[in-house]
Backbone as a ProteinNet text record, in pm:
[ID]
protein_1_A
[PRIMARY]
XXXXXXXXXXXXXXXXXXXXXXXXXXXXXXXXXXXXXXXXXXXXXXXXXXXXXXXXXXXXXXXXXXXXXXXXXXXXXXXXXXXXXXXXXXXXXXXXXXXXXXXXXXXXXXXXXXXXXXXXXXXXXXXXXXXXXXXXXXXXXXXXXXXXXXXXXXXXXXXXXXXXXXXXXXXXXXX
[TERTIARY]
-1794.3	-1767.7	-1637.3	-1585.6	-1471.3	-1351	-1317	-1207.7	-1234.4	-1352.4	-1383.6	-1371.1	-1426	-1420.6	-1272.7	-1188.4	-1046	-978.6	-1013.8	-945.3	-989.3	-1118.7	-1159.4	-1088.3	-1072.3	-995.2	-853.1	-795.7	-661.3	-647.6	-751.2	-742.1	-735.9	-783.5	-792	-656.9	-571.4	-446.4	-340	-211.5	-106.1	-100.3	-93.1	-89.1	37.4	72.9	187.9	132.2	162.6	106.6	218	197.5	293.9	227.1	288.5	240.7	325.2	258.2	337.7	301.4	403.7	391.1	515.9	514	630.3	753	722.4	833.2	766	853.5	800.4	837.5	837.2	872.5	772.7	767	692.9	543.7	477.1	333.5	243.6	119	13.5	-5.9	-17.6	-38	78.5	202.6	320.1	316.6	271.9	266.5	157.8	45.5	-58.7	-17.3	52.7	99.8	197.8	284.8	386.2	312.1	211.9	134.2	62.9	4.2	-71	22.9	133.5	231.6	273.7	305.1	352.8	242	120.9	5.5	-19.9	-18	-39.5	73.4	197.1	312	304.2	249.5	232.5	126.4	48.7	-60	-23.2	104	160.5	136.5	133	131.2	274.1	313.4	443.7	422.1	482.2	463.2	591	583.3	685.4	635.2	714.3	685.6	775.6	719.2	795	775.2	887.4	885.2	947.9	910	970.3	1096.1	1104.4	1220.1	1265.1	1398.8	1443.7	1423.3	1410.4	1406.7	1500.8	1548.9	1645	1589.3	1471.2	1412.8	1288.8	1281.4	1171.1	1110.6	983.1	921.8	985.1	997.2	1065.2	957.7	927.2	826	876.7	784	831	935.1	1001.1	1113.6	1076.5	960.6	925.7	883.3	880.7	834.2	963.5	957.5	1071.5	1051.1	1166.5	1162.4	1230.6	1179.7	1238.6	1219.4	1317.8	1301.2	1321	1235.8	1242.2	1348.2	1395.3	1483.7	1610.2	1639.7	1771.1	1803.9	1928.4	1970.1	1893	1835.8	1763.6	1633.6	1597.3	1473	1491.5	1614.9	1640.3	1610.5	1480	1439.4	1298.3	1240.5	1122	1003.7	891.3	773.6	720.2	697.5	638	734.8	859.8	959.2	981.9	985.6	1004.9	893	765.8	648	639.2	676.6	678.8	784.1	901.7	1004.7	970.3	909.1	863	752.3	663	554.5	610.2	710.7	768.5	847.8	924.2	1003.6	908.2	796.6	696.7	637.4	603.9	546.9	645.2	771.3	878.2	885.7	878.7	885.4	761.7	642.9	521.4	526.8	576.1	587.6	681	790	893.1	846.1	782.5	743.2	607.1	522.1	389.6	311.6	285.4	204.1	56.2	-14.9	-161	-236.1	-177.4	-240.5	-135.1	-169.3	-91.4	-180.8	-131.6	-211.2	-127.6	-187.2	-116.4	-188.2	-107.8	-156.3	-103.9	-190.3	-158.9	-181.1	-200.4	-245	-158.2	-33.8	54.1	80.6	115.7	134.3	8.8	-112.7	-231.4	-239.9	-209.3	-214.6	-111.8	5.4	117.5	82	20.2	-17.3	-120	-221.4	-325.9	-266.1	-184.8	-129.4	-34.8	52.1	155.6	98.5	-32.1	-92.4	-186.9	-205.2	-303.3	-252.3	-352.5	-327.5	-258.6	-228.1	-166.8	-278.7	-248.3	-345.5	-367	-278.5	-288	-406.4	-461.6	-565.2	-492.4	-563.8	-507.9	-607.1	-559.5	-637.8	-573.8	-642.3	-591.4	-663.9	-590.8	-644.5	-647.7	-762.5	-779.6	-820.2	-732.5	-759.3	-812.8	-813.1	-866.1	-979.6	-1044.3	-1145.2	-1083.6	-1144.6	-1085.1	-1040.3	-1114.7	-1073.8	-938.6	-904.7	-774.4	-664.2	-706.2	-616.3	-569.8	-662.1	-637.5	-663.8	-574	-601.6	-590.2	-509.3	-494.3	-565.7	-593.7	-677.2	-620.3	-484.3	-427.8	-456.3	-439.5	-473.1	-622.2	-704.9	-847.1	-889	-830.9	-860.7	-807.3	-681.4	-626.8	-712.3	-752	-828.3	-956.4	-1039.9	-1160.8	-1144.4	-1047.4	-1025.1	-981.8	-876.1	-817.4	-916.5	-982.1	-1074.8	-1198.2	-1241.8	-1353.6	-1316	-1186.5	-1134.2	-1129.9	-1114.1	-1113.1	-1238	-1235	-1351.8	-1438.5	-1365.4	-1434.5	-1397.2	-1500.8	-1479.4	-1542.1	-1484.8	-1524	-1669.6	-1746	-1888.4	-1905.4	-1951.8	-1962.3	-2036.4	-2127.1	-2199.7	-2119.7	-1994.8	-1906.1	-1829.5	-1851.4	-1791	-1809.2	-1913.4	-1941.8	-1846.1	-1771.9	-1677.2	-1544.3	-1496.2	-1372.4	-1285	-1160.1	-1069.2	-972.2	-964.7	-875.2	-751.2	-636.8	-514.1	-418.4	-325.2	-237	-122.4	-47.9	65.1	182.7	210.8	314.1	445	455.1	588.5	672.4	799.6	894.9	905.6	928.4	931.4	1041.2	1020.1	1125.1	1243.7	1361.4	1483.3	1544.7
-380.5	-505	-497.4	-383	-371.8	-447	-437.8	-514.5	-664.2	-707.6	-844.6	-891.6	-814.5	-841.3	-847.9	-755.2	-753.5	-879.7	-917.7	-1041.8	-1161.3	-1167.2	-1283.7	-1278.6	-1162.2	-1151.7	-1203.6	-1173.1	-1214	-1369.7	-1439.2	-1585.7	-1641.6	-1563.5	-1612.4	-1613.7	-1516	-1513.3	-1437	-1460.8	-1396.6	-1246.6	-1171.2	-1022.3	-972.7	-854.6	-779.6	-681	-703.9	-626.5	-556.1	-424.1	-346.8	-312.1	-346.7	-314.9	-195.5	-92.3	26.6	62.9	86.2	130.6	205	287.1	357.3	270.1	165.1	74.5	-56.7	-159.9	-291.8	-325.5	-228.1	-238.2	-328.1	-312	-405	-374.7	-326.1	-293.5	-393.4	-385.6	-476.6	-461.2	-337.3	-315.4	-373.5	-355.8	-403.2	-558.3	-623.4	-773.8	-811.9	-750.8	-784.6	-767.9	-654.7	-631.6	-743.5	-775.5	-877.4	-1010.1	-1043.5	-1168.8	-1169.5	-1057.1	-1046.8	-1067.9	-1002	-1015.8	-1156.4	-1217.4	-1354.8	-1451.1	-1429.7	-1509.1	-1500.5	-1374.7	-1357.8	-1419.4	-1402.4	-1455.4	-1613.4	-1670.1	-1815.2	-1862.9	-1767	-1796.8	-1745.3	-1743	-1712.1	-1564.7	-1473.5	-1333	-1276.7	-1182.9	-1116.2	-1003.5	-1013.4	-911	-844.3	-711.1	-629.4	-547	-539.9	-447.6	-327.7	-211.4	-86.7	-7.4	30.8	111.1	244.4	345.8	473.5	485.1	420.1	437.8	304.1	285.3	161.2	166.6	48.3	38.6	-77.4	-75.7	-175.9	-319.3	-331.7	-464.6	-473.3	-549.2	-551.4	-694.8	-702.6	-828.7	-870.4	-997.7	-1051.8	-1130.9	-1078.3	-1142.5	-1277.9	-1354	-1481.9	-1459.4	-1570.6	-1568.5	-1510.4	-1527.4	-1481.6	-1335.6	-1267.7	-1129.3	-1039.1	-952.1	-861.9	-737.8	-670.8	-559.8	-439.4	-319.6	-194.4	-88.9	-4.4	109.2	242	335.2	465.7	559	512.2	602.8	645.2	768.1	822.5	938.9	980.2	1094.9	1224.7	1231.7	1346.2	1364.3	1263.2	1269.5	1331.7	1364.9	1434.7	1580.6	1617	1751.2	1773.3	1883.9	1915.1	1826.1	1834.4	1748.1	1754.3	1876.2	1892.1	1837.9	1882.9	1844.4	1693.2	1631.4	1486	1408.4	1458.5	1394.7	1413.3	1522.4	1543.2	1450.1	1441	1350.3	1203.2	1161.7	1025.6	998.1	1081.8	1065.7	1055.3	1136.9	1141.6	1014.1	967.9	840.1	718.3	723.4	617.8	614.5	736.5	736.7	682.6	721.2	672.2	518.2	468.2	318.8	251.3	308.3	252.9	256.6	366.2	379.1	276.3	253.7	161.3	12.9	-18.5	-159.4	-195.1	-98.9	-119.8	-229.2	-212.3	-309.8	-299.1	-413	-408.8	-335.7	-345.4	-279.9	-236.9	-129.2	-80.5	-84.2	-151.9	-172.7	-93.2	12.1	97	85.9	96.9	95	217.1	274.4	387.5	519.8	628.1	755.2	810.8	845.5	912.9	819.6	692.4	608.4	596.8	596	596.4	720.1	836.8	960.5	958.5	917.4	911	811.6	697.9	601.6	649.8	722.9	777.7	886.9	979.3	1084.8	1026.6	939	879.9	805.2	750.6	668.6	747.9	880.4	957.5	960.7	926.2	919.6	791.4	700.6	573.4	467.9	347.8	245.6	149.4	157.2	63	94.8	-10.2	14.7	46.7	126.1	158.1	114.8	34.4	-1.4	56.8	131.8	184	123.6	111.9	53.8	155.4	186.8	269.8	174	135.4	29.5	80.6	207.7	267.7	356.1	402.7	507.5	618.9	680.3	788.8	907.9	933.1	1039.1	1009.7	881.8	844.2	839.3	788.5	771.7	913.1	1009.8	1141.4	1245.5	1253.2	1333.4	1490.7	1533.7	1674.2	1719.8	1850.4	1907.8	1876.1	1889.7	1869.4	1726	1626.1	1488.4	1465	1533	1522.3	1579.7	1692.6	1756.3	1668.8	1615.1	1531	1397.8	1341.8	1218.9	1245.4	1350.7	1378.5	1403.9	1484.1	1523.7	1401.3	1336	1223.3	1104.4	1072.7	958.9	988.4	1116.5	1149.4	1142.6	1170.7	1169.1	1022.5	934.2	786.7	744.6	679.7	630.5	532.5	432.5	325.1	344.7	347.9	357.6	235.4	214.2	100.1	111.5	10.9	7	-57.4	18	-33.8	-174.2	-193.6	-319.5	-445.4	-429.4	-540.5	-581.4	-518.4	-558.5	-704.3	-764.9	-902.4	-1002.2	-961.5	-1043.7	-1042.2	-1155.5	-1169.2	-1280.1	-1246	-1351.2	-1374	-1496.3	-1534.8	-1598.4	-1565.7	-1626.7	-1642.2	-1736.2	-1758.7	-1658.9	-1650.9	-1567.3	-1623.3	-1561.8	-1615	-1552.9	-1443.3	-1374.9	-1445.3	-1436.8	-1480.4	-1376.7	-1410.2	-1312.1	-1207.4	-1085.9	-983.8	-1032.9	-1012	-1060.3	-952
-307	-367	-454.1	-477	-561	-517.6	-388.7	-339.6	-353.8	-318.4	-343.9	-480.2	-577	-716.5	-766.4	-713	-745.6	-700.9	-575.5	-521.1	-593.9	-643.5	-726.8	-859.7	-917.9	-1042.9	-1029	-907.7	-883.5	-887	-853	-853.1	-997	-1093.1	-1224.5	-1304.1	-1279.9	-1347.6	-1267	-1297.9	-1220.5	-1255.9	-1153.3	-1167	-1100.6	-1136	-1076.9	-971.5	-844	-736.6	-657.4	-647	-565.9	-435	-326.5	-186.9	-144	-86.6	-36.7	98.3	183.8	318	357.3	466.7	498.2	541.9	616.1	665.6	706.1	716.1	758.2	904.6	993.7	1129.2	1208.4	1336.3	1428.9	1442.9	1342.6	1365	1302.8	1334.7	1279.7	1135.9	1084.8	940.1	861.3	914.7	847.6	840.5	945.3	942.8	846.8	841.2	750.5	606.2	578.4	442.6	397.9	493	462.6	439.4	517.8	497.7	364.8	329.1	202.5	85.6	90.1	-25.8	-39.4	72	73.5	22.8	73.4	27.4	-124	-173.3	-317.8	-397.2	-352.2	-425.7	-432.1	-327.3	-325.5	-424.1	-471	-570.9	-703.1	-733.5	-868.1	-911.1	-816.7	-850.9	-821.3	-903.1	-880.3	-784	-665.1	-561.3	-521.7	-502.7	-453.6	-336.6	-227.2	-120.5	-131.1	-144.3	-156.1	-24.1	32.1	158	137.9	220.7	213.5	289.9	404	491.3	547.6	565.8	622.9	779.8	843.9	984.1	1019.4	1143.5	1182.2	1183.7	1245.8	1261	1176.9	1071.6	981.2	974.6	941.6	909.1	777.1	758.8	644	560.4	441.9	360.4	303.6	245.7	183.5	69.5	40.6	-51.3	-191	-235.4	-367.8	-376.1	-265.7	-264.3	-278.7	-375.1	-394.2	-300.5	-271.6	-182.9	-252.9	-230.8	-290.2	-190.6	-171.1	-80.8	-163.5	-133.5	-200.3	-129	-17.4	65.8	-8.6	14.7	-30.5	66	62.6	146.9	110	-9.8	-52.7	27.4	106.3	185.6	317.2	351.7	477.5	461	456	438.3	503.7	487.4	544.2	501.1	576.8	551.2	407.7	357.2	222.1	115.1	128.9	24.5	27	149.5	161.3	96	122.8	64.5	-78.9	-129.8	-281.5	-343	-281	-339.2	-327.1	-215.4	-207.8	-306.9	-330.3	-427.7	-570.4	-591.9	-727	-746.5	-652.2	-665.2	-679.3	-601.3	-619	-752.7	-805.7	-943.2	-1046.9	-1033.5	-1125.4	-1121.2	-996.7	-975.6	-1041.6	-1018.8	-1076.9	-1228.7	-1279.8	-1433.2	-1488	-1419.4	-1466.3	-1452.4	-1342.9	-1312.5	-1367.9	-1388.3	-1442.9	-1369.9	-1237.1	-1172.4	-1211.1	-1196.6	-1225.4	-1112.9	-991.4	-876.7	-774.5	-708.4	-593.7	-469.8	-370.4	-244.1	-136.6	-83.1	14.2	156.2	255.2	396.1	468.7	550.7	636.1	562.3	639.7	580.6	472.4	506.1	411.5	288.5	306.7	190.2	99.4	163.4	87.6	-6.4	51	-18.2	-137.5	-102.8	-203.5	-320.2	-280.8	-375.3	-480.2	-424.6	-512.9	-602.7	-547	-623.6	-731.4	-687.2	-776.2	-892.4	-869.9	-978.7	-1063.8	-1042.1	-1119.6	-1265.2	-1355.3	-1498.6	-1544.4	-1457.1	-1494.4	-1497	-1553.4	-1567.5	-1449.2	-1349.9	-1239.1	-1147.4	-1089.8	-986.8	-855.9	-765.3	-640.2	-534.6	-436.5	-323.6	-203.3	-117.7	0.1	117.1	231.2	350.7	462.3	517.6	631.9	746	830.5	924.6	1059.3	1079.7	1204	1178.9	1283.6	1276.9	1204.4	1097.4	1027.6	1119.9	1225.8	1323.7	1386.6	1402.7	1457.5	1347.9	1232.8	1122.5	1071.3	1071.7	1022.1	1127.8	1231.7	1344.8	1321.8	1221.2	1195.9	1075.7	1066.4	961.1	817.4	803.2	671.2	623.6	705.5	667.4	640.6	717.8	703.4	563.7	528.5	400.8	280.7	300	192.2	183.8	292.3	282.8	208.7	250.6	189.9	40.4	5.9	-132.1	-222.9	-175.5	-256.8	-267.7	-153.7	-164.3	-246.7	-252.1	-334.2	-481.9	-514.2	-647.7	-700.7	-603	-642.5	-701.7	-815.9	-887.8	-804.9	-746.2	-675.7	-528.2	-446	-302.2	-228.2	-113.8	-28.9	9.2	-12.4	23.1	161.3	257.8	394.5	406.2	310.6	308.7	289.6	238.2	209.3	340.3	452.6	582.5	606.4	557.3	592.4	523.3	424	349.6	428.1	472.6	545.9	486	462.6	410.1	520.9	569.3	678.6	618.6	672.8	622.8	748	734.8	845.3	846.2	957.9	966.8	885.1	773.2	684.1	694.5	780.1	794.6	896.2	868.1	969.5	1072.3	1200.4	1305.6	1288.9	1347.5	1345.5	1418.9	1360.4	1423.4	1508.2
[MASK]
+++++++++++++++++++++++++++++++++++++++++++++++++++++++++++++++++++++++++++++++++++++++++++++++++++++++++++++++++++++++++++++++++++++++++++++++++++++++++++++++++++++++++++++++

């Protein structure tokens, strides 16, 4: 019920919400994130979509949604160093902007959002949209998911699957 309670709280007053994903390319999660940010911004919440990497053709969120990219040339390095730098840059951004909540989609952004928010006051909501065996196919990701999600104070309760919020497609098509 935590996500549902959070969404109800959002209706009460304007909040600052940071959405985080690797890129806003042509995928379903990217479209959903774009739609959510647009929907929340239309309900007087300050929304920013933060991405790790640029892509040529992106979904375009609503006019009131801010965009920020963590990308820099320093990210052209190995897997561990790149993820450490992205997490560090995300943490700096969260500390500077002080969002009330960080909402992350996809495996690596979920991990980075949890780590970057450790010790900070913002809430973190992560979305695992696939079967965990498909979302975390290798051992490293499985270990990270188990460890980081167990560290999270509030976890998704499977009994809340019955709550569904429907919304229209608010993104402009990819150009």
